[in-house]
């Protein structure tokens, strides 16, 4: 599993993970977490905590609900034009 995978599957931005884990901004997102955690001294619990904190903040839900609203609005506008 990589930062890229966690970001995609758990809905947590990579920038949030990078900052929270104190990683360099140019870290490779597709490296296995095992390699990163050994090099930068964080644990999988640190990653889980960050994801949980992000989800608990409601930011993940806001992005999803906003995207859904935009899609519905776009469909509605398209129907009006017909």
XYZ file of C-alpha atoms in Angstrom:
82
model
C 0.000 0.000 0.000
C 1.240 3.487 -0.840
C 0.274 7.067 0.013
C -1.366 7.271 -3.393
C -3.494 4.200 -2.633
C -4.515 5.475 0.796
C -5.458 8.826 -0.684
C -7.585 7.249 -3.393
C -9.227 4.486 -1.343
C -9.702 6.328 1.946
C -10.465 9.783 0.532
C -7.626 11.565 2.299
C -5.564 14.075 0.285
C -1.920 13.167 -0.192
C -0.882 16.686 0.850
C -2.653 16.151 4.195
C -0.843 12.835 4.693
C 2.525 14.266 3.684
C 2.182 17.180 6.087
C 0.840 15.046 8.923
C 3.656 12.512 8.609
C 6.329 15.227 8.219
C 7.442 13.901 4.853
C 9.298 15.953 2.244
C 7.020 17.596 -0.316
C 8.684 15.674 -3.161
C 8.207 12.202 -1.630
C 7.260 9.538 -4.172
C 3.572 8.786 -3.694
C 3.748 5.276 -5.130
C 6.431 3.937 -2.759
C 5.307 1.230 -0.380
C 4.444 2.568 3.069
C 6.826 0.006 4.566
C 9.743 1.734 2.838
C 8.543 5.197 3.822
C 7.846 4.359 7.462
C 11.287 2.836 7.907
C 12.963 5.833 6.313
C 10.869 8.599 7.919
C 10.037 6.883 11.223
C 6.287 6.854 11.374
C 3.962 3.961 12.150
C 0.884 2.572 10.482
C -1.013 3.785 13.537
C 0.112 7.328 12.642
C -1.365 6.850 9.160
C -4.634 5.450 10.549
C -4.885 8.342 12.993
C -4.416 10.910 10.227
C -7.051 9.274 8.039
C -9.435 9.044 10.992
C -8.857 12.665 11.952
C -9.471 13.793 8.386
C -12.674 11.781 8.104
C -13.867 12.942 11.535
C -13.328 16.569 10.525
C -16.092 16.161 7.959
C -13.904 17.342 5.102
C -14.132 14.026 3.285
C -17.942 14.130 3.400
C -18.051 17.732 2.244
C -16.044 16.930 -0.861
C -18.249 13.947 -1.684
C -21.507 15.813 -1.089
C -20.348 18.825 -3.075
C -19.355 16.627 -5.994
C -22.738 14.940 -5.925
C -24.549 18.255 -5.824
C -22.559 19.544 -8.772
C -23.322 16.459 -10.823
C -27.040 16.666 -10.064
C -27.061 20.347 -10.951
C -25.291 19.658 -14.227
C -27.831 17.002 -15.165
C -30.671 19.346 -14.236
C -29.230 22.114 -16.401
C -28.857 19.673 -19.297
C -32.499 18.656 -18.975
C -33.588 22.291 -19.089
C -31.806 22.786 -22.423
C -33.641 19.859 -24.014
